[in-house]
Tab-separated table of C-alpha atoms in Angstrom:
chain	number	residue	atom	x	y	z
A	1	UNK	CA	-28.402	-12.154	-21.626
A	2	UNK	CA	-30.508	-10.102	-24.026
A	3	UNK	CA	-28.886	-9.123	-27.314
A	4	UNK	CA	-27.131	-5.769	-27.282
A	5	UNK	CA	-28.923	-4.286	-30.284
A	6	UNK	CA	-30.007	-0.962	-28.727
A	7	UNK	CA	-27.777	1.865	-27.547
A	8	UNK	CA	-29.531	1.948	-24.153
A	9	UNK	CA	-28.955	-1.777	-23.643
A	10	UNK	CA	-25.354	-1.545	-24.841
A	11	UNK	CA	-24.646	1.382	-22.524
A	12	UNK	CA	-26.139	-0.579	-19.628
A	13	UNK	CA	-24.023	-3.589	-20.558
A	14	UNK	CA	-20.846	-1.474	-20.557
A	15	UNK	CA	-21.799	0.025	-17.193
A	16	UNK	CA	-22.274	-3.499	-15.807
A	17	UNK	CA	-18.834	-4.468	-17.126
A	18	UNK	CA	-17.264	-1.369	-15.572
A	19	UNK	CA	-18.734	-2.119	-12.152
A	20	UNK	CA	-17.545	-5.727	-12.183
A	21	UNK	CA	-14.049	-4.789	-13.345
A	22	UNK	CA	-13.871	-1.968	-10.817
A	23	UNK	CA	-14.742	-4.334	-7.997
A	24	UNK	CA	-12.521	-7.219	-9.051
A	25	UNK	CA	-9.485	-5.439	-10.552
A	26	UNK	CA	-9.481	-2.060	-8.777
A	27	UNK	CA	-10.909	-3.003	-5.356
A	28	UNK	CA	-13.917	-0.789	-6.078
A	29	UNK	CA	-11.762	2.351	-5.827
A	30	UNK	CA	-12.831	4.082	-9.032
A	31	UNK	CA	-15.567	6.670	-9.101
A	32	UNK	CA	-17.974	5.574	-11.798
A	33	UNK	CA	-17.692	7.780	-14.916
A	34	UNK	CA	-20.352	8.587	-17.470
A	35	UNK	CA	-19.914	5.916	-20.134
A	36	UNK	CA	-20.552	7.106	-23.680
A	37	UNK	CA	-20.560	5.559	-27.160
A	38	UNK	CA	-19.255	8.095	-29.667
A	39	UNK	CA	-16.787	8.326	-32.524
A	40	UNK	CA	-13.252	8.535	-31.135
A	41	UNK	CA	-10.769	9.768	-33.758
A	42	UNK	CA	-7.537	7.735	-33.838
A	43	UNK	CA	-8.625	5.457	-31.011
A	44	UNK	CA	-10.922	2.745	-29.681
A	45	UNK	CA	-11.747	4.821	-26.634
A	46	UNK	CA	-10.760	7.627	-24.273
A	47	UNK	CA	-11.274	9.085	-20.843
A	48	UNK	CA	-11.396	12.767	-20.009
A	49	UNK	CA	-8.805	14.264	-17.686
A	50	UNK	CA	-11.358	16.710	-16.311
A	51	UNK	CA	-14.840	15.934	-15.032
A	52	UNK	CA	-16.956	16.986	-17.995
A	53	UNK	CA	-20.390	15.577	-17.128
A	54	UNK	CA	-22.673	17.086	-14.490
A	55	UNK	CA	-24.968	14.618	-12.717
A	56	UNK	CA	-27.254	16.275	-10.208
A	57	UNK	CA	-24.854	18.065	-7.869
A	58	UNK	CA	-21.586	16.386	-8.825
A	59	UNK	CA	-19.310	16.096	-11.841
A	60	UNK	CA	-17.946	12.926	-13.448
A	61	UNK	CA	-15.280	11.903	-15.930
A	62	UNK	CA	-16.283	10.566	-19.337
A	63	UNK	CA	-15.220	7.094	-20.468
A	64	UNK	CA	-15.953	6.617	-24.152
A	65	UNK	CA	-15.934	3.517	-26.341
A	66	UNK	CA	-15.643	4.171	-30.081
A	67	UNK	CA	-18.964	3.629	-31.853
A	68	UNK	CA	-17.296	2.271	-34.994
A	69	UNK	CA	-15.354	-0.389	-33.082
A	70	UNK	CA	-17.975	-1.989	-30.826
A	71	UNK	CA	-18.137	-5.266	-32.772
A	72	UNK	CA	-14.632	-6.337	-31.846
A	73	UNK	CA	-14.204	-9.519	-29.763
A	74	UNK	CA	-15.478	-9.014	-26.230
A	75	UNK	CA	-11.987	-9.532	-24.798
A	76	UNK	CA	-10.754	-6.606	-26.940
A	77	UNK	CA	-13.620	-4.388	-25.747
A	78	UNK	CA	-12.864	-5.391	-22.156
A	79	UNK	CA	-9.160	-4.670	-22.598
A	80	UNK	CA	-10.027	-1.192	-23.902
A	81	UNK	CA	-12.320	-0.662	-20.910
A	82	UNK	CA	-9.575	-1.691	-18.474
A	83	UNK	CA	-7.042	0.482	-20.341
A	84	UNK	CA	-9.248	3.526	-19.789
A	85	UNK	CA	-9.923	2.522	-16.181
A	86	UNK	CA	-6.178	2.488	-15.546
A	87	UNK	CA	-6.067	6.098	-16.731
A	88	UNK	CA	-8.909	6.965	-14.356
A	89	UNK	CA	-7.042	5.274	-11.514
A	90	UNK	CA	-3.885	7.231	-12.294
A	91	UNK	CA	-5.798	10.505	-12.590
A	92	UNK	CA	-7.342	9.913	-9.156
A	93	UNK	CA	-3.884	9.216	-7.684
A	94	UNK	CA	-2.239	12.148	-9.524
A	95	UNK	CA	0.067	9.873	-11.517
A	96	UNK	CA	1.144	11.331	-14.859
A	97	UNK	CA	1.026	8.345	-17.202
A	98	UNK	CA	0.866	10.160	-20.571
A	99	UNK	CA	2.573	12.998	-22.404
A	100	UNK	CA	2.544	14.525	-25.902
A	101	UNK	CA	-1.104	15.517	-25.768
A	102	UNK	CA	-2.185	12.394	-23.923
A	103	UNK	CA	-0.976	9.938	-26.577
A	104	UNK	CA	2.477	8.796	-25.396
A	105	UNK	CA	2.130	6.234	-22.599
A	106	UNK	CA	5.010	5.964	-20.153
A	107	UNK	CA	6.209	3.132	-17.914
A	108	UNK	CA	3.952	4.300	-15.103
A	109	UNK	CA	0.990	3.483	-17.299
A	110	UNK	CA	2.496	0.149	-18.327
A	111	UNK	CA	3.198	-0.950	-14.765
A	112	UNK	CA	-0.289	-0.102	-13.505
A	113	UNK	CA	-1.970	-1.661	-16.550
A	114	UNK	CA	-0.076	-4.911	-16.127
A	115	UNK	CA	-1.215	-5.058	-12.502
A	116	UNK	CA	-4.797	-4.827	-13.756
A	117	UNK	CA	-4.857	-7.787	-16.155
A	118	UNK	CA	-3.437	-6.282	-19.344
A	119	UNK	CA	-0.443	-7.171	-21.499
A	120	UNK	CA	1.266	-3.976	-22.674
A	121	UNK	CA	3.878	-3.705	-25.414
A	122	UNK	CA	5.824	-0.718	-26.676
A	123	UNK	CA	5.041	1.298	-29.794
A	124	UNK	CA	7.702	3.620	-31.199
A	125	UNK	CA	5.353	6.598	-31.499
A	126	UNK	CA	2.835	5.986	-28.715
A	127	UNK	CA	4.970	4.409	-26.002
A	128	UNK	CA	3.742	1.626	-23.725
A	129	UNK	CA	0.285	1.661	-25.252
A	130	UNK	CA	-0.420	-1.466	-27.291
A	131	UNK	CA	-2.989	-3.317	-25.210
A	132	UNK	CA	-4.022	-6.970	-25.072
A	133	UNK	CA	-5.918	-8.980	-22.447
A	134	UNK	CA	-3.890	-11.358	-20.297
A	135	UNK	CA	-4.925	-14.981	-19.877
A	136	UNK	CA	-6.178	-14.037	-16.417
A	137	UNK	CA	-8.456	-11.363	-17.904
A	138	UNK	CA	-9.694	-13.714	-20.651
A	139	UNK	CA	-10.557	-16.356	-18.050
A	140	UNK	CA	-12.380	-13.692	-16.056
A	141	UNK	CA	-14.428	-12.648	-19.107
A	142	UNK	CA	-15.405	-16.272	-19.742
A	143	UNK	CA	-16.376	-16.666	-16.099
A	144	UNK	CA	-18.570	-13.563	-16.297
A	145	UNK	CA	-20.309	-14.925	-19.395
A	146	UNK	CA	-19.760	-11.700	-21.324
A	147	UNK	CA	-20.456	-11.907	-25.057
A	148	UNK	CA	-19.832	-9.692	-28.083
A	149	UNK	CA	-21.786	-6.483	-28.579
A	150	UNK	CA	-24.211	-6.968	-31.470
A	151	UNK	CA	-24.244	-3.436	-32.866
A	152	UNK	CA	-21.739	-1.117	-34.522
A	153	UNK	CA	-21.755	2.261	-36.240
A	154	UNK	CA	-21.023	1.940	-39.951
A	155	UNK	CA	-18.672	-0.744	-41.184
A	156	UNK	CA	-16.011	-0.234	-38.547
A	157	UNK	CA	-12.478	1.044	-38.927
A	158	UNK	CA	-9.004	0.319	-37.641
A	159	UNK	CA	-7.327	3.168	-35.760
A	160	UNK	CA	-3.537	3.523	-35.925
A	161	UNK	CA	-1.748	1.581	-33.157
A	162	UNK	CA	-1.555	4.300	-30.502
A	163	UNK	CA	-3.582	2.506	-27.827
A	164	UNK	CA	-5.463	4.511	-25.229
A	165	UNK	CA	-5.181	8.199	-24.512
A	166	UNK	CA	-6.589	11.114	-22.593
A	167	UNK	CA	-8.645	14.018	-23.807
A	168	UNK	CA	-8.456	17.610	-22.621
A	169	UNK	CA	-11.250	18.622	-20.335
A	170	UNK	CA	-10.127	16.597	-21.691
A	171	UNK	CA	-9.501	13.144	-22.862
A	172	UNK	CA	-6.841	10.633	-22.192
A	173	UNK	CA	-5.895	7.104	-22.908
A	174	UNK	CA	-7.539	6.291	-26.216
A	175	UNK	CA	-6.956	2.633	-27.013
A	176	UNK	CA	-6.036	2.099	-30.663
A	177	UNK	CA	-4.506	-1.362	-30.481
A	178	UNK	CA	-4.869	-3.205	-33.827
A	179	UNK	CA	-7.831	-5.609	-33.801
A	180	UNK	CA	-7.278	-9.356	-33.579
A	181	UNK	CA	-9.423	-12.422	-33.928
A	182	UNK	CA	-11.190	-13.502	-30.775
A	183	UNK	CA	-9.016	-15.322	-28.241
A	184	UNK	CA	-11.982	-17.419	-27.159
A	185	UNK	CA	-14.189	-20.016	-28.801
A	186	UNK	CA	-17.961	-20.236	-28.452
A	187	UNK	CA	-19.760	-23.577	-28.173
A	188	UNK	CA	-23.546	-23.914	-28.489
A	189	UNK	CA	-25.856	-26.816	-27.705
A	190	UNK	CA	-27.775	-27.617	-30.937
A	191	UNK	CA	-30.846	-28.592	-28.929
A	192	UNK	CA	-31.366	-25.971	-26.196
A	193	UNK	CA	-29.041	-23.229	-27.417
A	194	UNK	CA	-27.069	-22.962	-24.189
A	195	UNK	CA	-23.590	-21.600	-24.891
A	196	UNK	CA	-20.189	-21.498	-23.239
A	197	UNK	CA	-16.777	-20.026	-24.070
A	198	UNK	CA	-13.339	-21.577	-23.876
A	199	UNK	CA	-9.796	-20.438	-24.614
A	200	UNK	CA	-8.991	-23.607	-26.559
A	201	UNK	CA	-10.666	-26.345	-28.598
A	202	UNK	CA	-12.679	-28.646	-26.311
A	203	UNK	CA	-15.074	-31.583	-26.590
A	204	UNK	CA	-18.001	-30.867	-24.311
A	205	UNK	CA	-21.538	-32.153	-23.810
A	206	UNK	CA	-24.518	-30.084	-22.658
A	207	UNK	CA	-25.396	-31.282	-19.154
A	208	UNK	CA	-29.102	-30.638	-19.707
A	209	UNK	CA	-29.565	-32.245	-23.128
A	210	UNK	CA	-26.582	-34.609	-23.294
A	211	UNK	CA	-25.859	-33.275	-26.775
A	212	UNK	CA	-22.402	-32.555	-28.161
A	213	UNK	CA	-21.903	-28.788	-28.119
A	214	UNK	CA	-20.785	-27.301	-31.422
A	215	UNK	CA	-18.259	-24.522	-32.036
A	216	UNK	CA	-19.745	-21.493	-33.809
């Protein structure tokens, strides 16, 4: 895969991720939103409650990933994406999963998110919002061959732990889960550069070069 060092390429990469996750975790039920990369105050991302983008003759929701937080581990980016997709699913099915201006996540959000490959824990202020990828989702990411995004606005920042939210015309479901180290390990063949990911330390040889792959 080409390096994600341009906004157009990164946006395309996120759209590709959305489509795969929609198909495999939501049975292809979600209408594709307009995916944006903008600053998201207090959060890693958001979706809009209303359809705020016009595309030809129809209107679409916005799903935003915070520009200052793109260089997190790919499993964290994916978890944020799924978090926002759960909000879109609930919006489409008229399920109220947030209150207090779209920040407090209730058990309806938790239950749907856990069905979609997330691990959700409770935060005193923001409810069932703290979001992590399950082992199933991590294995899926490895199987897809998804890698970290290689661009970020500024030096990054850590939002408070509110997790995802909704925004007015609005946004909802902004994921502000505290960042963690990557849950996966990357191994690269020193000869041909082929790489793989694993969830634990492994000893593995490149099948093409018969060289010991090295963790990076």
